[in-house]
Coordinates of C-alpha atoms in Angstrom, one line a residue:
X24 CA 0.0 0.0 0.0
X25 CA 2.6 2.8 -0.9
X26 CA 0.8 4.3 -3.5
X27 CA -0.3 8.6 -1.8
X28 CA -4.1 9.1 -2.0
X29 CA -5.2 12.0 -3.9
X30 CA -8.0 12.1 -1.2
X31 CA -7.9 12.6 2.0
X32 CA -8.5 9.6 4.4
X33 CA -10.5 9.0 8.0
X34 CA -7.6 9.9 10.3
X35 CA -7.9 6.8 12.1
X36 CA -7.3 5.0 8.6
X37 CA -4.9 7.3 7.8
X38 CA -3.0 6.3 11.1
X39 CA -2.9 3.0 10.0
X40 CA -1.3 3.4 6.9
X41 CA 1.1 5.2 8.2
X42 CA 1.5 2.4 11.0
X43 CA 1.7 -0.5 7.9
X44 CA 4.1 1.7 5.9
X45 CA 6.9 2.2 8.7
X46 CA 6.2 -2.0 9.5
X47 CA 7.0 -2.5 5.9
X48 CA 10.0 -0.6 5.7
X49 CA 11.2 -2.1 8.6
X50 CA 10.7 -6.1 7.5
X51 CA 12.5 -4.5 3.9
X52 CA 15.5 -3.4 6.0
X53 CA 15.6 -6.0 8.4
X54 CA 15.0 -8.4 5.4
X55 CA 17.8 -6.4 3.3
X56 CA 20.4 -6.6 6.2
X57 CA 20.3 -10.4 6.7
X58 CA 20.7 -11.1 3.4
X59 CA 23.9 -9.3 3.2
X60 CA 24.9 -10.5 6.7
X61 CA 24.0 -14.4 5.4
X62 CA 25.8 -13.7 2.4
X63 CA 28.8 -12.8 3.9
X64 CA 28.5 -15.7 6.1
X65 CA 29.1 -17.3 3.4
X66 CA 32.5 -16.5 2.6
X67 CA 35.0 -18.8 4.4
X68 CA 37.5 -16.1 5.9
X69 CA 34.5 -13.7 7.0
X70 CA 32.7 -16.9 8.6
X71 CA 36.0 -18.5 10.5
X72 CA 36.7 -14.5 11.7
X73 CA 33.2 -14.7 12.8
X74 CA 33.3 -18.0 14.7
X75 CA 36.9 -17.0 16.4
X76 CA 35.2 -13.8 17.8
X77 CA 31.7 -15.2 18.7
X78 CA 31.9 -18.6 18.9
X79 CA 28.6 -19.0 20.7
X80 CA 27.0 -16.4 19.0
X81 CA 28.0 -18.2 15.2
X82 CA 26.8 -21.5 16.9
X83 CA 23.2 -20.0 17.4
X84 CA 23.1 -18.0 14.1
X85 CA 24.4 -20.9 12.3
X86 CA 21.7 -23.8 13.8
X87 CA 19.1 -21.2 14.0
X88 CA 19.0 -18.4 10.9
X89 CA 21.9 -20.0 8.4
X90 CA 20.1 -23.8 8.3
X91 CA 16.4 -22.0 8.1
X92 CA 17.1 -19.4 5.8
X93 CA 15.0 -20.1 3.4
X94 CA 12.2 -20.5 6.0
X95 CA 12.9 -16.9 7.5
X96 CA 13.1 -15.5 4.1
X97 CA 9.9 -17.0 3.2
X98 CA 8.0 -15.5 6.1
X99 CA 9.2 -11.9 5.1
X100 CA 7.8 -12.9 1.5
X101 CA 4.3 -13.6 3.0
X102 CA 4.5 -10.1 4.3
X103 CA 5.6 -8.5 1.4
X104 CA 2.9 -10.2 -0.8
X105 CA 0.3 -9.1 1.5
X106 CA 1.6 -5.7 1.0
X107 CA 1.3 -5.7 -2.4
X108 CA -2.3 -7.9 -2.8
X109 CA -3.8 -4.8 0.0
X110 CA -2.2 -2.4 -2.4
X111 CA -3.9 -3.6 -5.1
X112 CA -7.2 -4.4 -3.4
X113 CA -7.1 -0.5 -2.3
X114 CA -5.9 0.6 -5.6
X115 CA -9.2 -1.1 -7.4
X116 CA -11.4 0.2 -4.6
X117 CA -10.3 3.9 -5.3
X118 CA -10.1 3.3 -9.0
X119 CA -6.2 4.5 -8.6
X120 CA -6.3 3.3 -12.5
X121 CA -7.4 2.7 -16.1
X122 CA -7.7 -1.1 -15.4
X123 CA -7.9 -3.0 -12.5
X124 CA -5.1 -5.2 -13.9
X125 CA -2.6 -2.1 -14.1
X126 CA -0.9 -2.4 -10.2
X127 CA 1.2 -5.0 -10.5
X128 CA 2.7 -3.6 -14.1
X129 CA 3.1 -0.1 -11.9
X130 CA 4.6 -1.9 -8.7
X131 CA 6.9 -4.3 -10.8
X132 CA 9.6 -3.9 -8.4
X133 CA 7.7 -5.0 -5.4
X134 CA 6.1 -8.2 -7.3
X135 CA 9.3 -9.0 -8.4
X136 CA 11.1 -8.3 -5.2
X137 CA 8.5 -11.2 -3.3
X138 CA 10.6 -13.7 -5.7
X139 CA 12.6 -15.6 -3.2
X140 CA 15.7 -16.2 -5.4
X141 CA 18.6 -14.5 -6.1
X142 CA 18.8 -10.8 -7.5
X143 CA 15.2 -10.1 -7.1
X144 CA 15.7 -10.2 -3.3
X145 CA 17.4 -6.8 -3.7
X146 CA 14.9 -5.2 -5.4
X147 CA 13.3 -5.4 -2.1
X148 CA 15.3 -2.0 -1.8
X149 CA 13.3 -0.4 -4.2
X150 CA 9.9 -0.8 -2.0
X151 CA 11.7 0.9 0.9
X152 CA 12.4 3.9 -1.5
X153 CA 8.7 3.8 -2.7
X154 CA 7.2 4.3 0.6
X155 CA 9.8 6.4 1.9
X156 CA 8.8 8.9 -1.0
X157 CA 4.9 8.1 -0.1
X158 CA 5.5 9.5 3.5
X159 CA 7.3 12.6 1.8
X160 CA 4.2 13.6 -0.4
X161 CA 2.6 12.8 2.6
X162 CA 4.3 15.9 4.5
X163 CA 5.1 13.0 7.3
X164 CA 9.0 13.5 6.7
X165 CA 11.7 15.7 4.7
X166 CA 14.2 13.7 3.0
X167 CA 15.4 16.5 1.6
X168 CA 17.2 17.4 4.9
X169 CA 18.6 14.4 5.4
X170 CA 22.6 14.6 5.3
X171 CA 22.1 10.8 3.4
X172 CA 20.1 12.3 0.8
X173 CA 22.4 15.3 0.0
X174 CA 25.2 13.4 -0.6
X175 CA 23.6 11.1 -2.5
X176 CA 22.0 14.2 -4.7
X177 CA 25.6 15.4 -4.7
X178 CA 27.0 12.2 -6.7
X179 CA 24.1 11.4 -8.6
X180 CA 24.3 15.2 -10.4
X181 CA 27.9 14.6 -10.9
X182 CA 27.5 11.3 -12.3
X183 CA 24.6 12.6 -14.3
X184 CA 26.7 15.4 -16.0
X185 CA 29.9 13.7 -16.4
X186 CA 27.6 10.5 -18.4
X187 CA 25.8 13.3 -20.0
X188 CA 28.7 15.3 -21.0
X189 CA 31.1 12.0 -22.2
X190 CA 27.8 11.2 -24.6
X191 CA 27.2 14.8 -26.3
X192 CA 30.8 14.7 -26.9
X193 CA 31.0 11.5 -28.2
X194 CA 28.2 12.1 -31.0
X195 CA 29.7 15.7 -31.8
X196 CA 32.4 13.7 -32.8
X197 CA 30.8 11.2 -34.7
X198 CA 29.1 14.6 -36.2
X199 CA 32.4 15.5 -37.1
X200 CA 33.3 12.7 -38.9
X201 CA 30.3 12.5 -41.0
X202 CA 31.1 15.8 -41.8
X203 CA 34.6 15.5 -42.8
X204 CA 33.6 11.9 -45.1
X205 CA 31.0 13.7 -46.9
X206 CA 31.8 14.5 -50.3
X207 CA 28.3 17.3 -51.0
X208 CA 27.9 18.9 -47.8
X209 CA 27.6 22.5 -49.1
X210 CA 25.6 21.2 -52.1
X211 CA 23.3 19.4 -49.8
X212 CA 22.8 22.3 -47.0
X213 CA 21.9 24.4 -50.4
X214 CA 19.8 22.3 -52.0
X215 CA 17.9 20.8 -49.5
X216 CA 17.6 23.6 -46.8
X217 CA 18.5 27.1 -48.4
X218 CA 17.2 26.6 -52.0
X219 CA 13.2 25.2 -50.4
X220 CA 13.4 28.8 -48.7
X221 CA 14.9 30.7 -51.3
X222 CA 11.8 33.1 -51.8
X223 CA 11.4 33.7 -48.4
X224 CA 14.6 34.4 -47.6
X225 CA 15.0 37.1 -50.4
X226 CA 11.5 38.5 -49.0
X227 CA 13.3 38.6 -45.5
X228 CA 16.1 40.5 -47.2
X229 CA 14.2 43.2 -48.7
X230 CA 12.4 44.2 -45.8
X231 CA 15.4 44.0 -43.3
X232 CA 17.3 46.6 -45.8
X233 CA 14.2 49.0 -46.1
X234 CA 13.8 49.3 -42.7
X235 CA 17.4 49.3 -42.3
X236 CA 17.6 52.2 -44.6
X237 CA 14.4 54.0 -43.1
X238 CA 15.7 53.5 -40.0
X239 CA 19.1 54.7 -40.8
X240 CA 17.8 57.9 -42.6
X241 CA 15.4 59.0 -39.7
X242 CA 17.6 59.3 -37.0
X243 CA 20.6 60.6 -39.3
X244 CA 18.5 63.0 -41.9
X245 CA 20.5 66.3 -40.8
X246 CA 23.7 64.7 -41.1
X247 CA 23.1 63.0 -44.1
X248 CA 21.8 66.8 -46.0
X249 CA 24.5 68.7 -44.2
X250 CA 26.6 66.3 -46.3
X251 CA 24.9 66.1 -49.5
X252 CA 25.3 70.5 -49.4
X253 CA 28.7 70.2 -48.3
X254 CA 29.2 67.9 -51.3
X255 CA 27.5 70.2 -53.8
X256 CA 29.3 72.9 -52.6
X257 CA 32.9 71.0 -53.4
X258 CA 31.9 69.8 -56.5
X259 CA 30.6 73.8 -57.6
X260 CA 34.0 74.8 -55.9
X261 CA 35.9 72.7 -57.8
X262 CA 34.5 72.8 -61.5
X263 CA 36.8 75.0 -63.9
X264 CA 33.2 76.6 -65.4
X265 CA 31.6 77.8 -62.5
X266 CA 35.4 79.8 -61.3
X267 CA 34.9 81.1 -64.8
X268 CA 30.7 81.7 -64.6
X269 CA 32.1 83.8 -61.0
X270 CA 34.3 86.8 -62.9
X271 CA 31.4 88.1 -64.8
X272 CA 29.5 90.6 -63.6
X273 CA 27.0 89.4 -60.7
X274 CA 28.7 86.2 -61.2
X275 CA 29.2 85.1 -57.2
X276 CA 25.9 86.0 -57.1
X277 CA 25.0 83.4 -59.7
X278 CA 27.0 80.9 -58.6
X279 CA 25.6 81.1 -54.7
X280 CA 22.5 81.1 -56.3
X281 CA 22.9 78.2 -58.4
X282 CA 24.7 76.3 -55.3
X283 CA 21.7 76.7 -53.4
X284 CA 19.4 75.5 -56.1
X285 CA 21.2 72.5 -57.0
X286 CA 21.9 71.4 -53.0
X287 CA 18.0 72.0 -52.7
X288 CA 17.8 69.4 -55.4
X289 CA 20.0 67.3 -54.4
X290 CA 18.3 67.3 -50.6
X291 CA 15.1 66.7 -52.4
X292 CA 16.2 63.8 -54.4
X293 CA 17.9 62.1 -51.1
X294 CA 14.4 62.7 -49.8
X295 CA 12.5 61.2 -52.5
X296 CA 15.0 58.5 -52.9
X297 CA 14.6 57.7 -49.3
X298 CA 10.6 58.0 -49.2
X299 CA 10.5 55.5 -52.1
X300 CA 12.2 52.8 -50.1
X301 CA 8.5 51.8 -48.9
X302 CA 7.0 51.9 -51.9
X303 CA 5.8 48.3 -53.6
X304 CA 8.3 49.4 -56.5
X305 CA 11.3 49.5 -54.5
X306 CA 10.5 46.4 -52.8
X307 CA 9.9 44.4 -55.9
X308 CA 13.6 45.9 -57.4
X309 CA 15.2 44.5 -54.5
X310 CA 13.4 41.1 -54.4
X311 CA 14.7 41.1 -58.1
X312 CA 18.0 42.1 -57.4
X313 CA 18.4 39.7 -54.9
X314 CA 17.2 36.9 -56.9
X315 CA 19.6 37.8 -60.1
X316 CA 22.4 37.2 -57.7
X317 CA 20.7 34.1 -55.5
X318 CA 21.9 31.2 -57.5
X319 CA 25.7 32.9 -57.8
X320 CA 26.1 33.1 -53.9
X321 CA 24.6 29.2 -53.7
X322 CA 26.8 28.5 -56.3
X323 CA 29.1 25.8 -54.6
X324 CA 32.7 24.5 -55.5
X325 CA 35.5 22.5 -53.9
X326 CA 36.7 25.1 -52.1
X327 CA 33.3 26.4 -50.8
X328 CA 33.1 22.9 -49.7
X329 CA 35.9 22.9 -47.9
X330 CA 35.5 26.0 -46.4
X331 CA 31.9 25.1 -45.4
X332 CA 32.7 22.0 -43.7
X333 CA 35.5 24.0 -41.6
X334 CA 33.5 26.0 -40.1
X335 CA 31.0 23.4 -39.5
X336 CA 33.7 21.5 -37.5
X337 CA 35.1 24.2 -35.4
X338 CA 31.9 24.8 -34.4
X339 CA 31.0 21.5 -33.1
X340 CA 34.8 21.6 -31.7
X341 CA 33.7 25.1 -29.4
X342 CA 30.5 23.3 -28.4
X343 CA 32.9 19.8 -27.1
X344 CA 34.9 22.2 -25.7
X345 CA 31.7 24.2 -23.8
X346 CA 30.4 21.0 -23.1
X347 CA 33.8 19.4 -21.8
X348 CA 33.7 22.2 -19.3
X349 CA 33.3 20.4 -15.7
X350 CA 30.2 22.8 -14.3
X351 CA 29.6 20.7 -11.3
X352 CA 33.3 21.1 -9.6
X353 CA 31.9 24.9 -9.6
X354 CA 29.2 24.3 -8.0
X355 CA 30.0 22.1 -5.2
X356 CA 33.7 24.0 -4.2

């Protein structure tokens, strides 16, 4: 009966399951510790030690407990398959599952561990670790501060990450190496991922560089038309005609004028320029443009190849090398 109810019991029932529970664990580790102390018994140097320092004591044990072993063990069985027949008889009452059938598929390590032979004595352990975690839902104890319990958490996380780690680094490299035997790898990456995308990507383009433009423009506009007058202003300055247009009469005049007609043109042209980037015209001369030169930048070779799976593989070497990093010696310095 280790399984938590969802609802709550009659106190008095209640008290008895808790009274059962605690019974059971205790049979499990009594069970548990003579069939380690009867296996050592066993052993010829651990027996004859035994009999030197407790001759009496290895007389009784041997007479009594060695020669009806089988017996005790046996009457610790009928326990345990009570347990699990009043487990099952409360999980059909309280329709715990889909089919009535279901328990012992569920409790497989406590039908199993009622098998008086061998290995499936020690999954005996297992029921122990059931019920202690019933009582814990229960609020009846906190395993959680037990010293035990940390320093098994402790190892189990190290031993978790260090399996964990060993295996992601062992199929990067196998990663690796299918990468370095293929012979099409930047053919196949093109072909079978880029090129199905190929519209949308280009569509994706487009838009990042209008509002990269727009973007660009608004917060920079003064700059950008101080620049485009300043380079109206050179270009006037420096054309052999307008020096020439500026010693005839009312010729500065002219050429100021004319500076400031062309830099208002020019400003207007950026700004129209600029506007047009969200029109449907601009947009569909990019998604062109783009396109034209599409299939050139998938075009592949043998060196794109080669440079392609490079990069690929020192990659996956910086993630082995992540990976490889030991994060659990951090944590528990």
């Amino acid at each position: 009966m280790s399984e938590t109810r969802e609802r709550r019991l009659h106190p008095a029932l209640e008290r008895f399951h808790l009274a059962w529970d605690l019974l059971v664990i205790a049979l499990v580790v009594a069970n548990l510790a003579l069939l380690l102390f009867d296996s050592l018994f066993l052993l010829a140097p651990l027996n004859a030690a035994f009999e030197a320092a407790a001759p009496g004591l290895h007389g009784v044990y041997e007479r009594h407990v060695h020669a009806n072993f089988l017996a005790i063990d046996l009457a610790f069985v009928a326990v345990f398959v009570l347990d699990v027949l009043l487990g099952w008889a409360v999980a059909i009452a309280e329709r715990r599952y889909h089919r009535w059938f279901f328990y012992p598929f569920v409790h497989w390590y406590d039908v199993l561990g009622c098998i008086p032979v061998g290995g499936f004595r020690l999954l005996r352990i297992l029921r122990v670790i059931s019920l202690l975690y019933r009582l814990q839902r229960m609020g009846l104890i906190d395993v959680r501060r037990w010293y035990l319990f940390g320093v098994l958490t402790k190892y189990y996380d190290i031993l978790l990450e260090e399996l964990t780690d060993r295996i992601a680094i062992r199929l990067l490299d196998n990663v690796q190496a299918e990468i370095r035997a293929s012979d099409s790898l930047s053919r196949g990456i093109v072909e079978q991922v880029v090129r199905p995308r190929q519209q949308a990507l280009i569509h994706e383009i487009s838009q990042r560089l209008e509002a990269m433009a727009g973007s660009a423009y608004t917060h920079n506009r003064e700059d950008i038309l101080r620049y485009v007058r300043g380079l109206v202003g050179r270009t006037l300055a420096e054309s052999p005609e307008v020096r020439r247009l500026e010693r005839l009469p009312l010729g500065g005049q002219l050429t100021r004028g004319l500076e400031a007609s062309l830099s208002d043109l020019a400003c207007r042209l950026v700004n129209e320029a600029l506007a047009g980037l969200q029109s449907p015209e601009f947009t569909a001369l990019v998604e062109h443009l783009a396109e034209s030169g599409f299939d050139a930048w998938l075009r592949t070779d043998p060196h794109t190849e080669q440079v392609t799976e490079q990069v690929l593989v020192d990659m996956l070497e910086l993630l082995k090398e992540q990976i490889a990093v030991k994060g659990w010696q951090h944590r528990y310095d």
